[in-house]
XYZ file of N, CA, C and O in Angstrom:
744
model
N -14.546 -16.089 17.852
C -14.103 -16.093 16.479
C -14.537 -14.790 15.799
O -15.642 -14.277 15.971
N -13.569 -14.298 15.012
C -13.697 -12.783 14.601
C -14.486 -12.903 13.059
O -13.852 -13.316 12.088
N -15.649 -12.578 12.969
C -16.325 -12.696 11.954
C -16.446 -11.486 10.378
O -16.981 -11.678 9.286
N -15.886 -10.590 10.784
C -16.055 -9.286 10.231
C -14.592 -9.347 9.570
O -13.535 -9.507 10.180
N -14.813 -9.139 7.810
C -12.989 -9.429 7.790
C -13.356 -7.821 7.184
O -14.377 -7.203 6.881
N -11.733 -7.535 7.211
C -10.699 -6.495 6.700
C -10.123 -6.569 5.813
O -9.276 -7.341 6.263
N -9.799 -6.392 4.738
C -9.153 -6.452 3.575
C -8.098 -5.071 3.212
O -8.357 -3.964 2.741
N -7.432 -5.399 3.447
C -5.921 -4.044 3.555
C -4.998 -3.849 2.636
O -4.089 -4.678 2.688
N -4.887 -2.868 1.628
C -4.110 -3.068 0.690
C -2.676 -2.479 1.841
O -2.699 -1.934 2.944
N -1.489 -2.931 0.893
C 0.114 -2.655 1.344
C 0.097 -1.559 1.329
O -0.096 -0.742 2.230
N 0.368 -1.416 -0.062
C 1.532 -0.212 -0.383
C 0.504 0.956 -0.265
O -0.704 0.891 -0.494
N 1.291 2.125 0.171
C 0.537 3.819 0.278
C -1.101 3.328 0.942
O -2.121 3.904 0.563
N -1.121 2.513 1.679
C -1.877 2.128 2.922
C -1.755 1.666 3.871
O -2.517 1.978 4.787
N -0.615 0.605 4.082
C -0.219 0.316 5.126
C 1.418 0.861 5.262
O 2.062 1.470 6.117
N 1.611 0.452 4.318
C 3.542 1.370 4.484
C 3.191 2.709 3.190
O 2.146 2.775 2.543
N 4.397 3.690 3.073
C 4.348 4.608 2.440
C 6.016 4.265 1.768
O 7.215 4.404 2.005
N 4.629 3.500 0.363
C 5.623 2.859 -0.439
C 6.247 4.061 -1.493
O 7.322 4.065 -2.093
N 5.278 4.955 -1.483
C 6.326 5.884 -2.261
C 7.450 6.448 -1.823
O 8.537 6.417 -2.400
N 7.107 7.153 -0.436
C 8.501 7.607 0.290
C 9.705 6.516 0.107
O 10.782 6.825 -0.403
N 9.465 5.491 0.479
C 10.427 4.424 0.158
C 11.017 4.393 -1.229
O 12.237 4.518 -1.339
N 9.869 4.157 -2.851
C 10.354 4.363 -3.965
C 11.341 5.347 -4.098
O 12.478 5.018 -4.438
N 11.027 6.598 -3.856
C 11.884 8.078 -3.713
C 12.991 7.269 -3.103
O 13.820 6.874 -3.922
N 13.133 7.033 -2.224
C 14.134 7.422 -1.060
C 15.546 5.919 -2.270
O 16.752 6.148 -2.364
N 15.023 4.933 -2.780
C 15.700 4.185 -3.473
C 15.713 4.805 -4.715
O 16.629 4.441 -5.452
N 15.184 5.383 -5.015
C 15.794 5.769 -6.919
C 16.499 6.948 -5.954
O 17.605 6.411 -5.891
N 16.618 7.908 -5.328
C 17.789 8.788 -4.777
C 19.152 7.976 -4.327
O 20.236 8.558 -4.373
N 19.081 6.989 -4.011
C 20.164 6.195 -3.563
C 20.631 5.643 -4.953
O 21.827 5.824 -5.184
N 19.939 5.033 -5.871
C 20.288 4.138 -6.329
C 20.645 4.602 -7.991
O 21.270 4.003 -8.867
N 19.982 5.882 -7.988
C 20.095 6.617 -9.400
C 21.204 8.119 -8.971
O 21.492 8.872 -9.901
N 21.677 8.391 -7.726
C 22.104 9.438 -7.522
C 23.577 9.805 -8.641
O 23.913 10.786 -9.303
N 24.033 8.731 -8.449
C 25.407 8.967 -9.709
C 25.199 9.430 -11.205
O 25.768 10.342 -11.806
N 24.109 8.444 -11.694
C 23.595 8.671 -13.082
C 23.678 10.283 -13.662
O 23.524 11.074 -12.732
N 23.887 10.953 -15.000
C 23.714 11.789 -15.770
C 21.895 12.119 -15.481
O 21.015 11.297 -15.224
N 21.781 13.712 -15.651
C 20.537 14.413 -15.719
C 19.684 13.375 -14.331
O 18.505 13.030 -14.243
N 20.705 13.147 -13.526
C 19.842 12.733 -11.979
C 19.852 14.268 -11.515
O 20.715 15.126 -11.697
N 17.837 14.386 -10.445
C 17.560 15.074 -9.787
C 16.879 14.164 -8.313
O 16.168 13.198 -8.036
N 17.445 14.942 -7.862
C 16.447 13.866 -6.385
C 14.769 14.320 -6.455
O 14.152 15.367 -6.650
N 14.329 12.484 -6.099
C 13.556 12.712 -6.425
C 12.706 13.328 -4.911
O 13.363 13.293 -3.871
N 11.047 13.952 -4.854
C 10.521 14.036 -3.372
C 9.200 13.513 -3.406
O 8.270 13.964 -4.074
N 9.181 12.619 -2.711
C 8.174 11.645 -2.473
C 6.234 12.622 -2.513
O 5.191 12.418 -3.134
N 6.618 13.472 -1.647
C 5.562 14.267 -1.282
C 4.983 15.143 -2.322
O 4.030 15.869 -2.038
N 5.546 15.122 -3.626
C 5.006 15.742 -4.924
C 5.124 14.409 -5.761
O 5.511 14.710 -6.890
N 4.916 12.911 -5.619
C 4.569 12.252 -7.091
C 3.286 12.534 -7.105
O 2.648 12.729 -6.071
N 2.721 12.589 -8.434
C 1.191 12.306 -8.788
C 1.151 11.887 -9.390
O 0.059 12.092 -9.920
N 1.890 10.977 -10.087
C 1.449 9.803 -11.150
C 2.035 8.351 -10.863
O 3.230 8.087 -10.998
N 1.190 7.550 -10.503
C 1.287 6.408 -10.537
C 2.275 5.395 -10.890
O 2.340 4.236 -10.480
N 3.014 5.990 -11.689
C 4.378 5.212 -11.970
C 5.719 5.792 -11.874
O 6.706 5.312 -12.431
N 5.714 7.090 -10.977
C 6.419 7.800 -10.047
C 7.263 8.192 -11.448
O 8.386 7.703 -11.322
N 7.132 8.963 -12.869
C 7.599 9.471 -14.134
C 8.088 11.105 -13.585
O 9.263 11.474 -13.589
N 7.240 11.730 -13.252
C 6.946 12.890 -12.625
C 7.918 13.094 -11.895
O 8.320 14.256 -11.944
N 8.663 12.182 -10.987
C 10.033 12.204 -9.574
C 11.307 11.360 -9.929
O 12.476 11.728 -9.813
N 10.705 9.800 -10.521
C 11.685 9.451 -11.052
C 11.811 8.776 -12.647
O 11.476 7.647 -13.005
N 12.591 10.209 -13.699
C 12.306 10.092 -14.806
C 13.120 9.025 -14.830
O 12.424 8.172 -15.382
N 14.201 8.516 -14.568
C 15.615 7.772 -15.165
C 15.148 6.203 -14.913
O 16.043 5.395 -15.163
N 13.820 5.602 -14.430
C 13.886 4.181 -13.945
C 12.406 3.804 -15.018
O 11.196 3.967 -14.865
N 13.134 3.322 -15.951
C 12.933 2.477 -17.130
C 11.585 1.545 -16.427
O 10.478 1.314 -16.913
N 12.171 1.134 -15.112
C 11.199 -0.249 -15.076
C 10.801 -0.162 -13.384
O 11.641 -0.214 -12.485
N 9.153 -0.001 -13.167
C 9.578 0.525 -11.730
C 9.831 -1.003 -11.111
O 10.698 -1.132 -10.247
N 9.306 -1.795 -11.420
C 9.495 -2.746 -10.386
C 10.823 -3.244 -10.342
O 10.890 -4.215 -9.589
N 12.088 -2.888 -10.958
C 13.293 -3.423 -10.491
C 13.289 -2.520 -8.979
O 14.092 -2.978 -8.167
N 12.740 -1.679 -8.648
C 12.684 -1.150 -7.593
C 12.001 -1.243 -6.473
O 12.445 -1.079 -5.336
N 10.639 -1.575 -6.863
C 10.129 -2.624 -5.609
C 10.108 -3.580 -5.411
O 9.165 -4.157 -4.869
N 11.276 -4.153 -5.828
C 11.895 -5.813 -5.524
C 13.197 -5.709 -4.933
O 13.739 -6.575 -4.245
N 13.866 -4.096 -5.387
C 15.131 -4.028 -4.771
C 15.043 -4.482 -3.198
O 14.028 -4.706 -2.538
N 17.050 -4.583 -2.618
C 17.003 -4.628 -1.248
C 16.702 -3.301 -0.452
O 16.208 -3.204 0.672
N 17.088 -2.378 -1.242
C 17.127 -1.036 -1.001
C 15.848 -0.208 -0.790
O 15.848 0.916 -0.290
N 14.695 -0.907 -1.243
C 13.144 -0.197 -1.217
C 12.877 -1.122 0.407
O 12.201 -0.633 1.312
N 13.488 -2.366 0.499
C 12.490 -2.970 1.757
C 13.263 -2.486 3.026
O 12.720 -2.467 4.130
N 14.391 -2.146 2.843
C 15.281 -1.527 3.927
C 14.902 0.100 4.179
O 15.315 0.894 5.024
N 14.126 0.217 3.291
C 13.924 1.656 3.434
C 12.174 2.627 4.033
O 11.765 3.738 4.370
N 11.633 0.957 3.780
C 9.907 1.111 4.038
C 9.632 1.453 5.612
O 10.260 0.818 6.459
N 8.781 2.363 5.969
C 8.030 2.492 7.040
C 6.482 2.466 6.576
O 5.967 2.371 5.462
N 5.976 2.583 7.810
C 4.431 2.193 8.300
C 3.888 3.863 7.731
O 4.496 4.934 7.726
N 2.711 3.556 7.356
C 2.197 4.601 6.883
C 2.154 5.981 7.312
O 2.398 7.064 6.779
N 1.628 5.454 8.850
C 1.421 6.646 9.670
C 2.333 6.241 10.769
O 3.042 5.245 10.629
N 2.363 7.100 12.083
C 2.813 6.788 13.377
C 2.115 5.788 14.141
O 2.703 4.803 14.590
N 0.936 5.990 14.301
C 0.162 4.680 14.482
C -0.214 3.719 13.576
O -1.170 3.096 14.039
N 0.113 3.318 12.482
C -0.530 2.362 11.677
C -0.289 1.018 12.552
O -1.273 0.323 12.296
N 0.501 0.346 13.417
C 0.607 -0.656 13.409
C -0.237 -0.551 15.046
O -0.660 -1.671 15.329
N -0.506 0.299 15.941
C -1.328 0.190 17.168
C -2.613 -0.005 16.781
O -3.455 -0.649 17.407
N -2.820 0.779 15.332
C -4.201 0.662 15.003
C -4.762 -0.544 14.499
O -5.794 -1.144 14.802
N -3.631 -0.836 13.443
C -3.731 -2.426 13.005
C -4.011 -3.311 14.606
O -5.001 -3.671 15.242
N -2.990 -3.363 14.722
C -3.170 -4.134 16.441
C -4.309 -3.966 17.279
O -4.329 -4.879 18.104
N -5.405 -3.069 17.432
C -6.309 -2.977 18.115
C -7.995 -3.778 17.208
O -8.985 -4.423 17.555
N -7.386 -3.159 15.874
C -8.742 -3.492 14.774
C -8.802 -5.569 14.428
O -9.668 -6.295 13.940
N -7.159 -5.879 15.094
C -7.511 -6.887 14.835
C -8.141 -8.090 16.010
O -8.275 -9.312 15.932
N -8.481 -6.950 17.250
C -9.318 -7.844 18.343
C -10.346 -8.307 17.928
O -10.754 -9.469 17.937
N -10.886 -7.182 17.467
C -12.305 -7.629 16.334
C -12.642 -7.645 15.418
O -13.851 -7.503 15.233
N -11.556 -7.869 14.090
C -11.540 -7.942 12.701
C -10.792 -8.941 12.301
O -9.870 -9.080 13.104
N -10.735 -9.817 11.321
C -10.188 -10.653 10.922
C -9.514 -9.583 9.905
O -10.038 -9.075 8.914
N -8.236 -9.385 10.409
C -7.135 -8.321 9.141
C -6.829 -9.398 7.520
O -6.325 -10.520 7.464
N -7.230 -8.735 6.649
C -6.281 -9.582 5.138
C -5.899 -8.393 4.755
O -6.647 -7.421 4.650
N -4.240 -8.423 4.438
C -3.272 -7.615 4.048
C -3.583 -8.385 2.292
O -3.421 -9.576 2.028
N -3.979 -7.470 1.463
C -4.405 -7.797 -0.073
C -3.271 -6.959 -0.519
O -2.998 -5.859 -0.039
N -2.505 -7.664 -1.652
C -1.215 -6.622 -2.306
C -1.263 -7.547 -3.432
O -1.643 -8.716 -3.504
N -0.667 -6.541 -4.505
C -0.609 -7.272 -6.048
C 1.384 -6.651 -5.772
O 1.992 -5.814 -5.104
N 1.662 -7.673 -6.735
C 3.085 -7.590 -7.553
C 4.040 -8.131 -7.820
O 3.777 -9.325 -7.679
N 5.222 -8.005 -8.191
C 6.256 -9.431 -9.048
C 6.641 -10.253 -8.037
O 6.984 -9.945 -6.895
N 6.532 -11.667 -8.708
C 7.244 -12.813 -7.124
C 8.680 -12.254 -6.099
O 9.094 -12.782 -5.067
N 9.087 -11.316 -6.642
C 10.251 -11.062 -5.616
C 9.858 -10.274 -4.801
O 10.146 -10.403 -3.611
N 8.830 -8.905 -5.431
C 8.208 -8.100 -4.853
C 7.578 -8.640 -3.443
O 7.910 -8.277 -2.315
N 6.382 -9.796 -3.874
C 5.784 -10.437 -3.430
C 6.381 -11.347 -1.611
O 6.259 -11.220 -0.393
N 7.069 -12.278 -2.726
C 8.372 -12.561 -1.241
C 8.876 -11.726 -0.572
O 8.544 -11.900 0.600
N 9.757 -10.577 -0.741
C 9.980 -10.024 0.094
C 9.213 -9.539 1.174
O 9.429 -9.760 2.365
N 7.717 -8.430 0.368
C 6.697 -8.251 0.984
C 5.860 -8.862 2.356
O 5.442 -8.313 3.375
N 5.827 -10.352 1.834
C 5.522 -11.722 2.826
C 6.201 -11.568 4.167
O 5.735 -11.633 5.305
N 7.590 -11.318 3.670
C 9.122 -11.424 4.813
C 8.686 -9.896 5.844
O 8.548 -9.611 7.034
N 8.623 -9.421 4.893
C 8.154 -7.742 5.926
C 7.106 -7.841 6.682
O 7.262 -7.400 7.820
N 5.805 -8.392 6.357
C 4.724 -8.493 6.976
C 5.137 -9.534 8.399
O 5.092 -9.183 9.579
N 5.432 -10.526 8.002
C 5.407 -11.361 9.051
C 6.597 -10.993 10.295
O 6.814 -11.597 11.346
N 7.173 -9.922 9.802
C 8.380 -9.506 10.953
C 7.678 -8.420 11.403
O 7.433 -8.572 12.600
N 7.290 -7.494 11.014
C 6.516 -6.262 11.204
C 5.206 -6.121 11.717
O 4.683 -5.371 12.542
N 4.857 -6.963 11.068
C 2.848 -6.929 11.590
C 2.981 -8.695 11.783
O 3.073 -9.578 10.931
N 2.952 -8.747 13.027
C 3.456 -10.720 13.872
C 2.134 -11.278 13.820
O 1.771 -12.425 13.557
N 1.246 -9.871 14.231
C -0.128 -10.396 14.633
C -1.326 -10.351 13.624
O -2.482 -10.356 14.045
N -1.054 -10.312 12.376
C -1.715 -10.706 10.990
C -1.500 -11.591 10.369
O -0.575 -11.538 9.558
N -2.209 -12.645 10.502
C -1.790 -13.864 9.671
C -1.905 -14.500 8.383
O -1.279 -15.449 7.910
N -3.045 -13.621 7.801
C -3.909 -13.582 6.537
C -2.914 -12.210 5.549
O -2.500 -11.055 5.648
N -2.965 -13.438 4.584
C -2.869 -12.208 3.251
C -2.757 -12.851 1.754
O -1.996 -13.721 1.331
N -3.468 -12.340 1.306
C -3.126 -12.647 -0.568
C -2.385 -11.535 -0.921
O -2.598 -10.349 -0.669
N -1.373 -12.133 -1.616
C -0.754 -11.486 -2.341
C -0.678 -11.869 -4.292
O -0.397 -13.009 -4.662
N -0.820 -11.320 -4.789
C -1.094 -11.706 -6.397
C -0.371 -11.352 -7.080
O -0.273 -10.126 -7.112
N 0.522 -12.124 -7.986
C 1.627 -11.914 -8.953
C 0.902 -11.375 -10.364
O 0.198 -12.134 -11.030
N 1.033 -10.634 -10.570
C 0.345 -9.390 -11.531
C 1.422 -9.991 -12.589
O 1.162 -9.602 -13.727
N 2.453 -10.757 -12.525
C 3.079 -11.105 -13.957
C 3.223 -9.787 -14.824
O 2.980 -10.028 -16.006
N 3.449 -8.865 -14.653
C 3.658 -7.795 -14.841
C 2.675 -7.366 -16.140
O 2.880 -6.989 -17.293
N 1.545 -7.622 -15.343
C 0.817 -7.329 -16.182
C -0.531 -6.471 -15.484
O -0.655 -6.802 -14.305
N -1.567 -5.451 -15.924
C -2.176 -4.633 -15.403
C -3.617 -5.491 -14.288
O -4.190 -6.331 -14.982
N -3.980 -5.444 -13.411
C -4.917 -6.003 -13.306
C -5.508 -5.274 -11.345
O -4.990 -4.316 -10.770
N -6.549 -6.064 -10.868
C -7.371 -5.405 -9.528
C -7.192 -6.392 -8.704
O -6.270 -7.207 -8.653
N -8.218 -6.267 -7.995
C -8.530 -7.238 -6.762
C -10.249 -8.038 -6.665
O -10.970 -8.357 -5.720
N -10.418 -8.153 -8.616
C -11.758 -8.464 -8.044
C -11.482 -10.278 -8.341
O -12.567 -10.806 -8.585
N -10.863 -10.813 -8.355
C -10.319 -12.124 -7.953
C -11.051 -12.432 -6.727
O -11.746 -13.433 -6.901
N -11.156 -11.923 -5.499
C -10.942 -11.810 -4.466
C -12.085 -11.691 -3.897
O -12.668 -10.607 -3.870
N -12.694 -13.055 -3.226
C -14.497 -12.602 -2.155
C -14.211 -11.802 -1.290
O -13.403 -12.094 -0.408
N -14.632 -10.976 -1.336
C -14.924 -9.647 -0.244
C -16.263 -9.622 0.348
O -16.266 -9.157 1.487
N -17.515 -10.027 -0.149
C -18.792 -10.084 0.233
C -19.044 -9.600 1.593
O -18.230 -10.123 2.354
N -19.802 -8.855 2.166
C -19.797 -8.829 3.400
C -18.742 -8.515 4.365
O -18.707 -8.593 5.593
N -17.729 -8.069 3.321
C -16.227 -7.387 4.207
C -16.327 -5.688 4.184
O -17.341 -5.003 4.049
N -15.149 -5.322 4.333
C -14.171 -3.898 4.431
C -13.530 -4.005 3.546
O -13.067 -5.145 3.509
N -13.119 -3.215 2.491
C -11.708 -3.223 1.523
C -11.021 -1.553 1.999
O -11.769 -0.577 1.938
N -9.797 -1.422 2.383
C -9.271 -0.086 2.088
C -8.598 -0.361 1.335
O -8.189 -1.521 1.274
N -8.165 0.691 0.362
C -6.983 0.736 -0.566
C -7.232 2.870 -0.921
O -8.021 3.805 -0.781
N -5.911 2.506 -1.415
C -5.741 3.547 -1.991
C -5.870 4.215 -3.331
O -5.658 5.371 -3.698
N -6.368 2.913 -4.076
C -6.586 2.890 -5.713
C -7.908 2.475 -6.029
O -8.349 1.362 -5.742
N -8.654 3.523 -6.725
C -9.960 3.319 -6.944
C -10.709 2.237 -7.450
O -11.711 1.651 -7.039
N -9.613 2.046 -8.950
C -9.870 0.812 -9.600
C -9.744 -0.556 -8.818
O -10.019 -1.503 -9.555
N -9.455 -0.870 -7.716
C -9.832 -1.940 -7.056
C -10.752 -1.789 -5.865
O -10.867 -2.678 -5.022
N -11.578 -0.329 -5.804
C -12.383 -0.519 -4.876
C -13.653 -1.035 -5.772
O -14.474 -1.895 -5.454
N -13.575 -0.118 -7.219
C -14.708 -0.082 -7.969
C -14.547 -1.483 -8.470
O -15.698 -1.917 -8.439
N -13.789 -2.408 -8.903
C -14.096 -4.020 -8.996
C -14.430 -5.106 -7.937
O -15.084 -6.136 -8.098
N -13.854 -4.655 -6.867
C -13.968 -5.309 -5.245
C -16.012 -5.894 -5.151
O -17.003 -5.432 -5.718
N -15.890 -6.721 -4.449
C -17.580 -6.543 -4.405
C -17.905 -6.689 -2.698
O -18.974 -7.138 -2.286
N -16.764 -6.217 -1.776
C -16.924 -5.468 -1.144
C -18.048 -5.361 -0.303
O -18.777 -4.570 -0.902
N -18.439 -5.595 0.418
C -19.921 -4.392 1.169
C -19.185 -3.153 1.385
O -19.743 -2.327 0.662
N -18.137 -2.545 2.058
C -18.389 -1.208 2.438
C -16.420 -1.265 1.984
O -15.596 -2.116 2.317
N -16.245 -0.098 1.204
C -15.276 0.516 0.149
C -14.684 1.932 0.971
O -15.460 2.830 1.296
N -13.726 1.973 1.155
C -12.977 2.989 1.675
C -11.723 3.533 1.007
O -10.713 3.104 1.565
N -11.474 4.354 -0.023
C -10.201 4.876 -0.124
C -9.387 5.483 0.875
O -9.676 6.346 1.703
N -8.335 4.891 0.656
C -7.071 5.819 1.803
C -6.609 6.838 1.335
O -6.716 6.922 0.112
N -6.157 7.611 1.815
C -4.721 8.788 1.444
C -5.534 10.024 0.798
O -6.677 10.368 0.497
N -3.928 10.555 0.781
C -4.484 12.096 0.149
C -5.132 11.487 -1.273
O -5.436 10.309 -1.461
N -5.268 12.607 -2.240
C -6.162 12.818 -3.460
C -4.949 12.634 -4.468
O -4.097 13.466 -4.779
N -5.110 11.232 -4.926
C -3.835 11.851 -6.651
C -4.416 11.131 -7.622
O -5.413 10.491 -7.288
N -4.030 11.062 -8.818
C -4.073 11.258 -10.096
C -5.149 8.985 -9.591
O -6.273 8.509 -9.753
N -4.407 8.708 -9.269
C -5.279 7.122 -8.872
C -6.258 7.068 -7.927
O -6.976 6.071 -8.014
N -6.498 7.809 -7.080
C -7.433 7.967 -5.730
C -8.418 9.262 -5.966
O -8.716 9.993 -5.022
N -8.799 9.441 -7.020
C -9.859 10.932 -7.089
C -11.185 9.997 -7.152
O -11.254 9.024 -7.903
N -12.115 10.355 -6.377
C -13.546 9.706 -6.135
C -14.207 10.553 -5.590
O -13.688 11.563 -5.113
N -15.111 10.382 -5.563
C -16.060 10.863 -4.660
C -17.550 9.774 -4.180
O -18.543 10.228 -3.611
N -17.391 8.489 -4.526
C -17.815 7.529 -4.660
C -18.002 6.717 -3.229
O -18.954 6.155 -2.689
N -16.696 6.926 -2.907
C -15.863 6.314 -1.509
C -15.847 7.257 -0.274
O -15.551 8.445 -0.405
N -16.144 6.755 0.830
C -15.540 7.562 1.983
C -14.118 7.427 2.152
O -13.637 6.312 2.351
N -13.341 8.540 2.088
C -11.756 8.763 2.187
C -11.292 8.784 3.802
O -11.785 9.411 4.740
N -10.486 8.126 3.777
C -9.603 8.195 5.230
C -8.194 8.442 4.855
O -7.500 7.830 4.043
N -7.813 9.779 5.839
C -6.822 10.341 4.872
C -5.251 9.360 6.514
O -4.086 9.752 6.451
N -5.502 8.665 7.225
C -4.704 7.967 7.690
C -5.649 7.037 8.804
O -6.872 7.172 8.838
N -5.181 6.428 9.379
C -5.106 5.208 10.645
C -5.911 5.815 11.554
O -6.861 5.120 11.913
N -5.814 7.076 12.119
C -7.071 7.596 13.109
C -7.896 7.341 12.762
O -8.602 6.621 13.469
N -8.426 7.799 11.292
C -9.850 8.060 10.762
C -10.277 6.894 10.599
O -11.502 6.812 10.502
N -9.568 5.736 10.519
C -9.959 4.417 10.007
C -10.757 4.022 11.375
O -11.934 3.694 11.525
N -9.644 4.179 12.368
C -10.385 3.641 13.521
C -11.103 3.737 13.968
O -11.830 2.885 14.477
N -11.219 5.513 13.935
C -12.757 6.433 14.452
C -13.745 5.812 13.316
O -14.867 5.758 13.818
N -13.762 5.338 12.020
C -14.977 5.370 10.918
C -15.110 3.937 11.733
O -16.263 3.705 12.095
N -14.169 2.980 12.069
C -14.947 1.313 12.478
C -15.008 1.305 13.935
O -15.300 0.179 14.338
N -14.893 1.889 14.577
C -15.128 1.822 16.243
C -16.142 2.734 16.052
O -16.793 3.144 17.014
């Protein structure tokens, strides 16, 4: 029995939910007046304003069909790595966002990652909030957003990804993908 849990945020940690955001407001806003495409690899703000000015509301977009048809895995290995960490980790895939978001999300995980069976997911009711809901005691949390490492209570706190405007710390050990994760817990 695997005693050591994992706590894994989704988005821009396990898939690269922005590339996906981009890649659907380019599809889905391309007709519109004063449209520019947007590029995933320059947002720095958190509610993707900066790439995509024209979308009023982001989450009609991460509920679209068009964002889940469009998602990949973070890295090239994210899912061998997932797959190996979970011989000896109990994996929880932790994600906040709207019930459609949410459902769909569920639908992706369980087709995509077969061999994770654990996950909370939390309907944020579109409203601002973390992950300190959530016993972590004596776990792992990665995420990519500070404000839920710094509420988490956690034993050991890891930010993912490059450095943006939500992930600036110096608080956290950074893993900038899936190698480093594996090399920091093996």
């Amino acid at each position: 029995m695997k005693n050591r849990k994992i706590f894994i945020d989704f988005d821009n940690t396990i898939c690269n939910s922005s590339q996906a955001f981009c890649r659907s407001y380019n599809y889905i806003y391309q007709d519109k007046p004063n449209f520019k495409p947007a590029d995933w690899t320059k947002v720095e703000v958190y509610n993707f304003k900066d790439q995509c000015p024209l979308v009023s509301n982001v989450n009609l977009i991460f509920q679209s069909d068009e964002f889940w048809n469009s998602i990949d895995f973070m890295n090239d290995n994210t899912y061998e790595v997932l797959e190996e960490l979970n011989k000896e980790y109990e994996i929880i895939i932790c994600s906040i966002g709207t019930p459609i978001n949410l459902a769909k999300k569920s639908l992706w995980i369980n087709k995509n990652l077969p061999f994770i069976n654990n996950y909370i997911l939390l309907n944020n009711g579109y409203n601002i909030m973390d992950k300190s809901v959530i016993q972590m005691s004596d776990s792992i949390i990665i995420d990519d957003v500070v404000k839920n490492l710094d509420s988490s209570n956690a034993k050991v706190k890891i930010i993912f990804g490059d450095e943006y405007e939500w992930s600036k710390t110096d608080k956290y050990k950074r893993c900038y993908n899936f190698t480093d994760i594996y090399n920091l817990l093996k």
